[in-house]
Short mmCIF file of C-alpha atoms and ligand atoms in Angstrom, two decimals:
data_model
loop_
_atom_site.label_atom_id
_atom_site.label_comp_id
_atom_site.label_asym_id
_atom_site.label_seq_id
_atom_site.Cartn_x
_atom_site.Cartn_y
_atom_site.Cartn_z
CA UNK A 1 128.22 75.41 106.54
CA UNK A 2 130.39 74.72 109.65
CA UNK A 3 130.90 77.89 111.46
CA UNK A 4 133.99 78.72 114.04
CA UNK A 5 132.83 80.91 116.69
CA UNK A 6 135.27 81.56 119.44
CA UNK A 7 134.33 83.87 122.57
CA UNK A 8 131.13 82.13 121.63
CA UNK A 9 130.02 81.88 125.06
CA UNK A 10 130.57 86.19 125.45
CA UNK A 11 128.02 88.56 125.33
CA UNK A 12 127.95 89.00 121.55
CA UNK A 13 129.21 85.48 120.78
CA UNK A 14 126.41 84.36 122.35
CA UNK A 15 123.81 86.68 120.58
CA UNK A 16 125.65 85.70 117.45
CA UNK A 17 125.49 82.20 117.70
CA UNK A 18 121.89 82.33 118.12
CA UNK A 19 121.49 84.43 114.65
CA UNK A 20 124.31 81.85 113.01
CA UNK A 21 122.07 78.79 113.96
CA UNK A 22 118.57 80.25 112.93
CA UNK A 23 120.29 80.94 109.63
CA UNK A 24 120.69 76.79 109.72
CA UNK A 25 124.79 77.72 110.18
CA UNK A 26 126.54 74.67 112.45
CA UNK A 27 128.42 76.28 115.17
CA UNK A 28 131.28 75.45 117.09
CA UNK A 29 132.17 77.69 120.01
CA UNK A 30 135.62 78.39 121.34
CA UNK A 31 135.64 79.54 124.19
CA UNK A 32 138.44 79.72 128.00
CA UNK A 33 135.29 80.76 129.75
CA UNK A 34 137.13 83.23 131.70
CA UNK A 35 134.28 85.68 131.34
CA UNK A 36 131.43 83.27 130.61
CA UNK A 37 129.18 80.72 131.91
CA UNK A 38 129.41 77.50 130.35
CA UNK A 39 125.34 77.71 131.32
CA UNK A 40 125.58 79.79 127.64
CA UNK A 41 125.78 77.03 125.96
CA UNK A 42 122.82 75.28 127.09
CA UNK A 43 121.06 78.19 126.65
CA UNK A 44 121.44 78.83 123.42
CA UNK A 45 120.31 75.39 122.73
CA UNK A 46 116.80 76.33 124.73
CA UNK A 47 116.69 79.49 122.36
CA UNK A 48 117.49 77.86 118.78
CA UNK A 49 116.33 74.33 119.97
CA UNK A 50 119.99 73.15 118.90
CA UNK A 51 123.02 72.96 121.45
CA UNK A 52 126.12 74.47 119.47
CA UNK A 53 129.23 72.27 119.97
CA UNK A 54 131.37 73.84 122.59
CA UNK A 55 135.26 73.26 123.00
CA UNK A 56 136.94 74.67 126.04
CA UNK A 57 140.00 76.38 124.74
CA UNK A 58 142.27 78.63 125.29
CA UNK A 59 143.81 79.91 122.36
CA UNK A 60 146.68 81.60 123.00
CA UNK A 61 148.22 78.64 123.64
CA UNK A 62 149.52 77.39 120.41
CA UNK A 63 149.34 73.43 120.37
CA UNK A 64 145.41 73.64 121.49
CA UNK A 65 144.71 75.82 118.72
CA UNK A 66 146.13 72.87 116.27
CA UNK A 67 144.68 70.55 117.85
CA UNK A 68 141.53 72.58 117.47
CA UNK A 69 141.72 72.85 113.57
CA UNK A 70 142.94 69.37 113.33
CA UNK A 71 139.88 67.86 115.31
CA UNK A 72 136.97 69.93 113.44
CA UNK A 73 138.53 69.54 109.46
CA UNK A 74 135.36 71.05 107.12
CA UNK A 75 135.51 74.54 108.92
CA UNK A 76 133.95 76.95 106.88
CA UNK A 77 134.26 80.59 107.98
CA UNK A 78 135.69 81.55 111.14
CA UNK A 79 134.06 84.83 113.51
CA UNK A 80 136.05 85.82 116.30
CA UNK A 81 135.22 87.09 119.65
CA UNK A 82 137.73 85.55 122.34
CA UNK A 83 139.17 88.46 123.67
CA UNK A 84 139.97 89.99 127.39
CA UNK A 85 138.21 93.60 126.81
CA UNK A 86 138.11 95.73 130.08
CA UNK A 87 139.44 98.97 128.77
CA UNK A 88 140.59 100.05 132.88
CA UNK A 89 142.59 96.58 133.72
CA UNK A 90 144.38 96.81 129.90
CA UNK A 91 146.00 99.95 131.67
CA UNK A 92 146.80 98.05 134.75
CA UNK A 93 147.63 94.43 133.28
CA UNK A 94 148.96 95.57 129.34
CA UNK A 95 151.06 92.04 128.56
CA UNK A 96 148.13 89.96 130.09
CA UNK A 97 146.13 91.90 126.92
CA UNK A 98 148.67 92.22 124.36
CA UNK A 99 149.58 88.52 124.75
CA UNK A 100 146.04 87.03 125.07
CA UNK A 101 145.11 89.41 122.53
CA UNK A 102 147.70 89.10 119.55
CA UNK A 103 148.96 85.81 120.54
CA UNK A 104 145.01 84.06 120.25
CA UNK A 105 144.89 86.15 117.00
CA UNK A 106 148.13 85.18 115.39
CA UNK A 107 147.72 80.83 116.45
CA UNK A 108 143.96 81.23 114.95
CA UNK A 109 145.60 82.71 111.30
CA UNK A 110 147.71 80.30 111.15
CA UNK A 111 146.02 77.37 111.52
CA UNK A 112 143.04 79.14 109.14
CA UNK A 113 145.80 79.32 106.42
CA UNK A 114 147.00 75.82 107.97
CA UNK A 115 143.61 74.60 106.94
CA UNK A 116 142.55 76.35 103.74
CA UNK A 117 140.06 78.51 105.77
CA UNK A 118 139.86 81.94 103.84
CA UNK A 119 136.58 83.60 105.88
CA UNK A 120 137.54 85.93 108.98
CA UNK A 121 134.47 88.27 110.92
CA UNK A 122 136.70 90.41 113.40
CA UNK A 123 135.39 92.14 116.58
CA UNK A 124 136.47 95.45 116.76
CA UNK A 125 136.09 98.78 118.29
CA UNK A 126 134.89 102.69 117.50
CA UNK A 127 137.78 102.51 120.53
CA UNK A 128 140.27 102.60 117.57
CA UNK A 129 138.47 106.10 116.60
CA UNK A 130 139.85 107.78 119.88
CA UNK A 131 137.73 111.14 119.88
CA UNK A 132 136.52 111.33 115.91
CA UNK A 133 137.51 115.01 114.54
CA UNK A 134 134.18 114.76 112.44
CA UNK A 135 130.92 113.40 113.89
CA UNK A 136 129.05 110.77 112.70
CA UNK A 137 132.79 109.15 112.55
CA UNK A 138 132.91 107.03 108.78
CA UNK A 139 134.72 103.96 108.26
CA UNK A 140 137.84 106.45 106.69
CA UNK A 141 138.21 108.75 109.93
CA UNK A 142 141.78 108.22 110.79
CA UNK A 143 142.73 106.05 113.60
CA UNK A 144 144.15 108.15 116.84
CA UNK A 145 146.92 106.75 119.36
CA UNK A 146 144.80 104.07 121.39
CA UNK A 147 143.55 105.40 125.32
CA UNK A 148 144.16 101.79 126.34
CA UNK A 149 146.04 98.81 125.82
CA UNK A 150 142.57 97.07 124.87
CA UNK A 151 141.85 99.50 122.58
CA UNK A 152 145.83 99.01 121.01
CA UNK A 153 145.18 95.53 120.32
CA UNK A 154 142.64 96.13 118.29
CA UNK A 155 144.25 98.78 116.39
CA UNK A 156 146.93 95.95 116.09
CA UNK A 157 144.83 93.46 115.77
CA UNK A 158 143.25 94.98 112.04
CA UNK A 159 147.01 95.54 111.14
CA UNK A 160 147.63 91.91 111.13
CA UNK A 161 144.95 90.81 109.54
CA UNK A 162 145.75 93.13 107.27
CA UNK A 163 149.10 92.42 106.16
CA UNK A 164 148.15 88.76 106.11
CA UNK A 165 145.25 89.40 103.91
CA UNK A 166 147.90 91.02 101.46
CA UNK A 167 149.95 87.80 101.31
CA UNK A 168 147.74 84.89 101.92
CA UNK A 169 143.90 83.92 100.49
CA UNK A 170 142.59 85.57 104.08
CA UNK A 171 139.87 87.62 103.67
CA UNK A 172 138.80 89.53 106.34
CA UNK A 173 135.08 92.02 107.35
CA UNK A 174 136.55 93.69 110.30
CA UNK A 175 133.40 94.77 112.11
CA UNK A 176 134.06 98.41 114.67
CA UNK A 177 130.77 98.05 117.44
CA UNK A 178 129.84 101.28 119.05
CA UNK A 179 128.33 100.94 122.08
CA UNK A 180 126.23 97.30 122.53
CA UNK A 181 123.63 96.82 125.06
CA UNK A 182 120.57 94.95 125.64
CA UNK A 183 120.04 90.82 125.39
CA UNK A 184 117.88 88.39 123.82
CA UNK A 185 114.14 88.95 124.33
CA UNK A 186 114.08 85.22 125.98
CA UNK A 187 116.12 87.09 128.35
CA UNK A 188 118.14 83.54 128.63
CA UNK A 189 121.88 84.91 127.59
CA UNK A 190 122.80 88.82 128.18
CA UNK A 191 125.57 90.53 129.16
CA UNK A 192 126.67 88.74 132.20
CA UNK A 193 129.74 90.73 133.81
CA UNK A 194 131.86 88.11 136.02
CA UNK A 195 133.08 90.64 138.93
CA UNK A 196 132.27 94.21 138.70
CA UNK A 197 130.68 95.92 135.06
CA UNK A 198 132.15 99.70 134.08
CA UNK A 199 129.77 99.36 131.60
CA UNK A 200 127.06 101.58 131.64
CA UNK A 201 123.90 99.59 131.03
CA UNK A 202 124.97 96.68 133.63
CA UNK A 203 125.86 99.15 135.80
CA UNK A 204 122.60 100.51 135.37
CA UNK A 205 120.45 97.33 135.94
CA UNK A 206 122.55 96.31 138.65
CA UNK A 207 121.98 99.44 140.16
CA UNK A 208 117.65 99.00 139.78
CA UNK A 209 117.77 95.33 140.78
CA UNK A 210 119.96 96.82 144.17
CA UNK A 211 123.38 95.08 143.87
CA UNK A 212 124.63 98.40 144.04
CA UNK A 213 123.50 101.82 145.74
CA UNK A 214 123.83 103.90 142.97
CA UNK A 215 125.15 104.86 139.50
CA UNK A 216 127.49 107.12 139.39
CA UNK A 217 127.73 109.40 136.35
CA UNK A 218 131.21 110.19 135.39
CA UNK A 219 131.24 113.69 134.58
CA UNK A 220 128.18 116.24 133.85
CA UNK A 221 130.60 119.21 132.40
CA UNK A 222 130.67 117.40 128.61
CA UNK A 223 130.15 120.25 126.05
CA UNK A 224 127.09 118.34 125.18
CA UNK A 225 123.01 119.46 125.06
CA UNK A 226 123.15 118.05 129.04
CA UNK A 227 126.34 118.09 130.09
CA UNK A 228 126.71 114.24 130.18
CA UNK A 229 129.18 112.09 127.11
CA UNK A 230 126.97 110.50 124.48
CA UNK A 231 127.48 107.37 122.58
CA UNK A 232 126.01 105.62 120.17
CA UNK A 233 124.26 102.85 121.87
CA UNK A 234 123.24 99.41 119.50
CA UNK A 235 121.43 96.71 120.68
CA UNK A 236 123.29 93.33 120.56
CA UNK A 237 120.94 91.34 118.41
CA UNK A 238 121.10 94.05 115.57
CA UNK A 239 124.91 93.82 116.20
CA UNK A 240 124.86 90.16 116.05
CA UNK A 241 122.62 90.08 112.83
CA UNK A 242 125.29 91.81 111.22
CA UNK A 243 128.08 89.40 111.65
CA UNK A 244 125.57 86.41 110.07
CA UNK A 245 125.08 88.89 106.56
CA UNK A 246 129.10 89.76 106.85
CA UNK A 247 130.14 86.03 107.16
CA UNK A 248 127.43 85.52 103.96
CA UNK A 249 128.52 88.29 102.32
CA UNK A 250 132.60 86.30 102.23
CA UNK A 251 131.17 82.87 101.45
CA UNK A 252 129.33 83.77 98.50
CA UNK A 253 131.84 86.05 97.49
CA UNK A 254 130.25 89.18 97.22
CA UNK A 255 132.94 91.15 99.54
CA UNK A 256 134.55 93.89 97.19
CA UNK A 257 137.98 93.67 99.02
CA UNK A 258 140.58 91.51 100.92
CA UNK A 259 139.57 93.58 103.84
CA UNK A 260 136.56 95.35 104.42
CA UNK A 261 135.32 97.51 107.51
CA UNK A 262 132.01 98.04 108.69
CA UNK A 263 130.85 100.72 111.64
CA UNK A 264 127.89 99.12 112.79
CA UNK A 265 126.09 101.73 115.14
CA UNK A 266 122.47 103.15 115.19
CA UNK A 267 123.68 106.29 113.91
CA UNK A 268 121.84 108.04 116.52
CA UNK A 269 123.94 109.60 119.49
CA UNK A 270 122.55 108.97 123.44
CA UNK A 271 124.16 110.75 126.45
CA UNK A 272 124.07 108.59 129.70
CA UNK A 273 121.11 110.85 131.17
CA UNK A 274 119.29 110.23 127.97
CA UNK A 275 120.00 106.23 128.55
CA UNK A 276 119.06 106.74 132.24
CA UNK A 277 115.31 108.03 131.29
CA UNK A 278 114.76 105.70 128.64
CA UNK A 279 115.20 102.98 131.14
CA UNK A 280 113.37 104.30 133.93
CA UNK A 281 110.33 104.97 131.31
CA UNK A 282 110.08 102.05 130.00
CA UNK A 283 111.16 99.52 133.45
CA UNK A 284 108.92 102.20 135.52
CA UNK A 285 112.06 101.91 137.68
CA UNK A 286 113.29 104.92 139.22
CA UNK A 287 117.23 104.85 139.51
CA UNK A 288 119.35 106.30 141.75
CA UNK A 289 122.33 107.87 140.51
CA UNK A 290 124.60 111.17 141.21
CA UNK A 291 127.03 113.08 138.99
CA UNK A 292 131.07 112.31 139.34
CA UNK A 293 133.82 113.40 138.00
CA UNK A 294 134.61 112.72 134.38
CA UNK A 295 136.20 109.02 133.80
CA UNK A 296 139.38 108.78 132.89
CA UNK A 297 140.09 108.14 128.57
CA UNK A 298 136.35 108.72 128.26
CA UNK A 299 135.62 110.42 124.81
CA UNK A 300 133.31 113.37 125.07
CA UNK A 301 131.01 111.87 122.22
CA UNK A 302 131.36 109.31 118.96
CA UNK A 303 128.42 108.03 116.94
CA UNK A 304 128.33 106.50 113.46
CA UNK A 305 127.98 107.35 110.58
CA UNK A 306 125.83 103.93 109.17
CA UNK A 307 125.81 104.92 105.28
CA UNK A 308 128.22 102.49 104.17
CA UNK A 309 127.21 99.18 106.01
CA UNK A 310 123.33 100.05 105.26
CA UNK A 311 124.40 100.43 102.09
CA UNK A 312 126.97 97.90 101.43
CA UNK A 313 125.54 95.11 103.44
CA UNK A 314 121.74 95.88 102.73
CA UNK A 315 121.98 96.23 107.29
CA UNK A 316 120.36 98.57 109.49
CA UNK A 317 120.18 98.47 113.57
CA UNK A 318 116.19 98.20 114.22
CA UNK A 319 115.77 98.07 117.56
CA UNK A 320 115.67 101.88 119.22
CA UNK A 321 116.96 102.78 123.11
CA UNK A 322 113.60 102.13 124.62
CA UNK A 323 113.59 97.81 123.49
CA UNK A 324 117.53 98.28 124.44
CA UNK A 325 117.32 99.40 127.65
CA UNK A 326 114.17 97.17 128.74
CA UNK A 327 115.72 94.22 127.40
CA UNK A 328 118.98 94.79 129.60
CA UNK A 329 116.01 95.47 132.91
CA UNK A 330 114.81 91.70 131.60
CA UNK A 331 117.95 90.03 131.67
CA UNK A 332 118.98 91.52 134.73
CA UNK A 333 115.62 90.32 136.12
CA UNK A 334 116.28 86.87 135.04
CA UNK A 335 119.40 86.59 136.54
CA UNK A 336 117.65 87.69 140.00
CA UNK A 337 115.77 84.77 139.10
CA UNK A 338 112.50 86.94 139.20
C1 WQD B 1 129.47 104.59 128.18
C2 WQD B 1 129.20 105.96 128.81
C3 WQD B 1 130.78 106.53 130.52
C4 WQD B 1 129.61 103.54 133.45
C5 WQD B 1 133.69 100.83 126.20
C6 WQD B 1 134.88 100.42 125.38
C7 WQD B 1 134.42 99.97 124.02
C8 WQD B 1 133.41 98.87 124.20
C9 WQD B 1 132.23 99.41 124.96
C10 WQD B 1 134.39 96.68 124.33
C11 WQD B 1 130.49 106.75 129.05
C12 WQD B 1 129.36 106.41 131.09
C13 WQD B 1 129.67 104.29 132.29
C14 WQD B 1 129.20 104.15 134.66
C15 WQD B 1 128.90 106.21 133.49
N1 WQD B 1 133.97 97.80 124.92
N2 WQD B 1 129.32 105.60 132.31
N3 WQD B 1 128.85 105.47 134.63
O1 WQD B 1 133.50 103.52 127.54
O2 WQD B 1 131.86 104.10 125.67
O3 WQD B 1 133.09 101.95 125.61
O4 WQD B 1 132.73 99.81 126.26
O5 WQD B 1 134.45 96.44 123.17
O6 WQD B 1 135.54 99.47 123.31
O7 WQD B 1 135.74 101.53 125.22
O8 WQD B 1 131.31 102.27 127.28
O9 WQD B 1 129.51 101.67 128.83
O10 WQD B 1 131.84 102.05 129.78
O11 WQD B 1 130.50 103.98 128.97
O12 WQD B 1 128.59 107.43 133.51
O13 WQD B 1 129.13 103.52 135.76
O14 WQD B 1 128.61 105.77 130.09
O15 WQD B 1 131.47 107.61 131.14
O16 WQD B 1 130.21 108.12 128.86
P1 WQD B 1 132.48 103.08 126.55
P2 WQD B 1 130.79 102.42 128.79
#
């Protein structure tokens, strides 16, 4: 089974890949690598002892996404990544999102219903939750008005698959992450920020390894147990196990629906002080870090409600905050080259 992966070279495209190809799937990766290492590549291969193909692509442009499809005929399923998703520069830079977005979405259905390809894995957001009225937030909490312009186009982006789904054979598991962290336990691909993370756990390791001074915590007033915005924090190789059994569950045809959705979360909600002691007890690393003001189009606190993807796709996140936040201290280590 020939799988398309594209932001394969990303943080969980990567991790994914990895869980495709142990699972014997072929993978090719699309990927612009304008937030990834082309390094990835090869480093998957060291991991799963096979070197995924890799095509340099940027698709948003329309006659590279043809020629794509139309160089790679046998395609089987398609999972897609490829997306620009930092939530501040969406506010600053909203076409350069909205275009790259929707455009790479909308050239990538067509040429799947070009092609006969019926199998779609979407990356998407808790984002599209906004603050949940109810917590644990379930797969039927309504949507709220997107913070961001990232956050929009993935709102957007499950409308369109959506109303294509209703009018074509595309079938789509649209898959809303919570908060991923960690890497591999080879510690040879991670999360690997090109410029400056606002993510917490790079932030965080950056901050131990001293690339920066400290972390600041934005805001310490939360109406939460202590004070600080809590999340529910999964670690990426759970997360990326869960796109292998969702791409299964399509090609053996055991999805229920055109269009299913999946919160996949630990169901167990972390505030950032709570992240920041499980990695100084388990690196042994104290951190240096002093309280800010709240971040802008922060949510005070979202964590899932798991029921229906533990039930539904027979998956549950393993790994708890103590192998997430080590991992991350690993990876960051690696990349010091220590
Ligand atoms: C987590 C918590 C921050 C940095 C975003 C996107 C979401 C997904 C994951 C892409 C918050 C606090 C952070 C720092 C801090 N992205 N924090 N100091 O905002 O929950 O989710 O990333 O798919 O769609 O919205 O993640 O890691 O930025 O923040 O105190 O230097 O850590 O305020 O409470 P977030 P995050």
């Amino acid at each position: 089974m020939k799988i398309l992966v594209t932001g394969g070279t990303g943080y969980i495209g990567s991790h994914t890949v990895v869980e495709l190809q142990k699972k014997g799937f072929e993978v090719i990766i699309a990927d612009n690598l304008s937030n990834s290492s082309i390094d990835v590549v090869d480093n998957i291969g060291r991991i799963t002892g096979v070197k995924p193909l890799f095509e340099k692509i940027d698709l948003s442009k329309e006659e590279t996404t043809q020629d794509l499809f139309n160089r790679y005929p046998g395609l089987n399923a398609v999972i897609h990544f490829a997306a620009f998703k930092a939530v501040g520069e969406s506010v600053m830079l909203p076409l350069k999102y909205y275009r790259n977005n929707l455009v790479s979405l909308m050239n990538l259905l067509r040429e799947m219903e070009t092609h006969g390809i019926r199998d779609i894995v979407f990356s998407s957001s808790c984002t599209v939750y906004g603050q949940p009225d109810v917590l644990p937030v379930n797969e039927a909490a309504p949507i709220k008005k997107a913070a961001s312009p990232y956050g929009n186009t993935k709102q957007i982006a499950e409308e369109i698959i959506t109303d294509v789904s209703k009018v074509t054979a595309l079938q789509a598991i649209l898959l809303r992450y919570f908060n991923p962290i960690g890497a591999h336990e080879s510690a040879l691909i991670g999360e690997l920020p090109l410029g400056m993370p606002s993510n917490l756990m790079p932030v965080i390791t950056q901050t131990a390894i001293g690339k920066r001074e400290f972390l600041n915590v934005w805001g310490k007033d939360y109406n939460t147990p202590d004070g600080t915005a809590i999340r529910d924090y999964i670690h990426v190789v759970d997360l990326a196990q869960a796109h292998v059994i969702a791409i299964e569950r399509m090609l053996e045809g055991k999805n229920k629906q055109n269009v299913e959705i999946f919160n996949l979360g630990t169901g167990i909600g972390y505030s950032v002080l709570d992240v920041i002691k499980s990695f100084e007890r388990t690196t042994k690393v104290k951190l240096a870090y002093r309280f800010m003001e709240r971040r802008l189009g922060d949510v005070e606190e979202v964590w899932a409600d798991t029921e229906f993807a533990n039930q539904e796709l027979g998956w549950k996140a393993q790994q708890g905050l103590d192998e997430m936040t080590l991992s991350a201290w690993n990876w960051e280590r690696k990349l010091a080259g220590m």
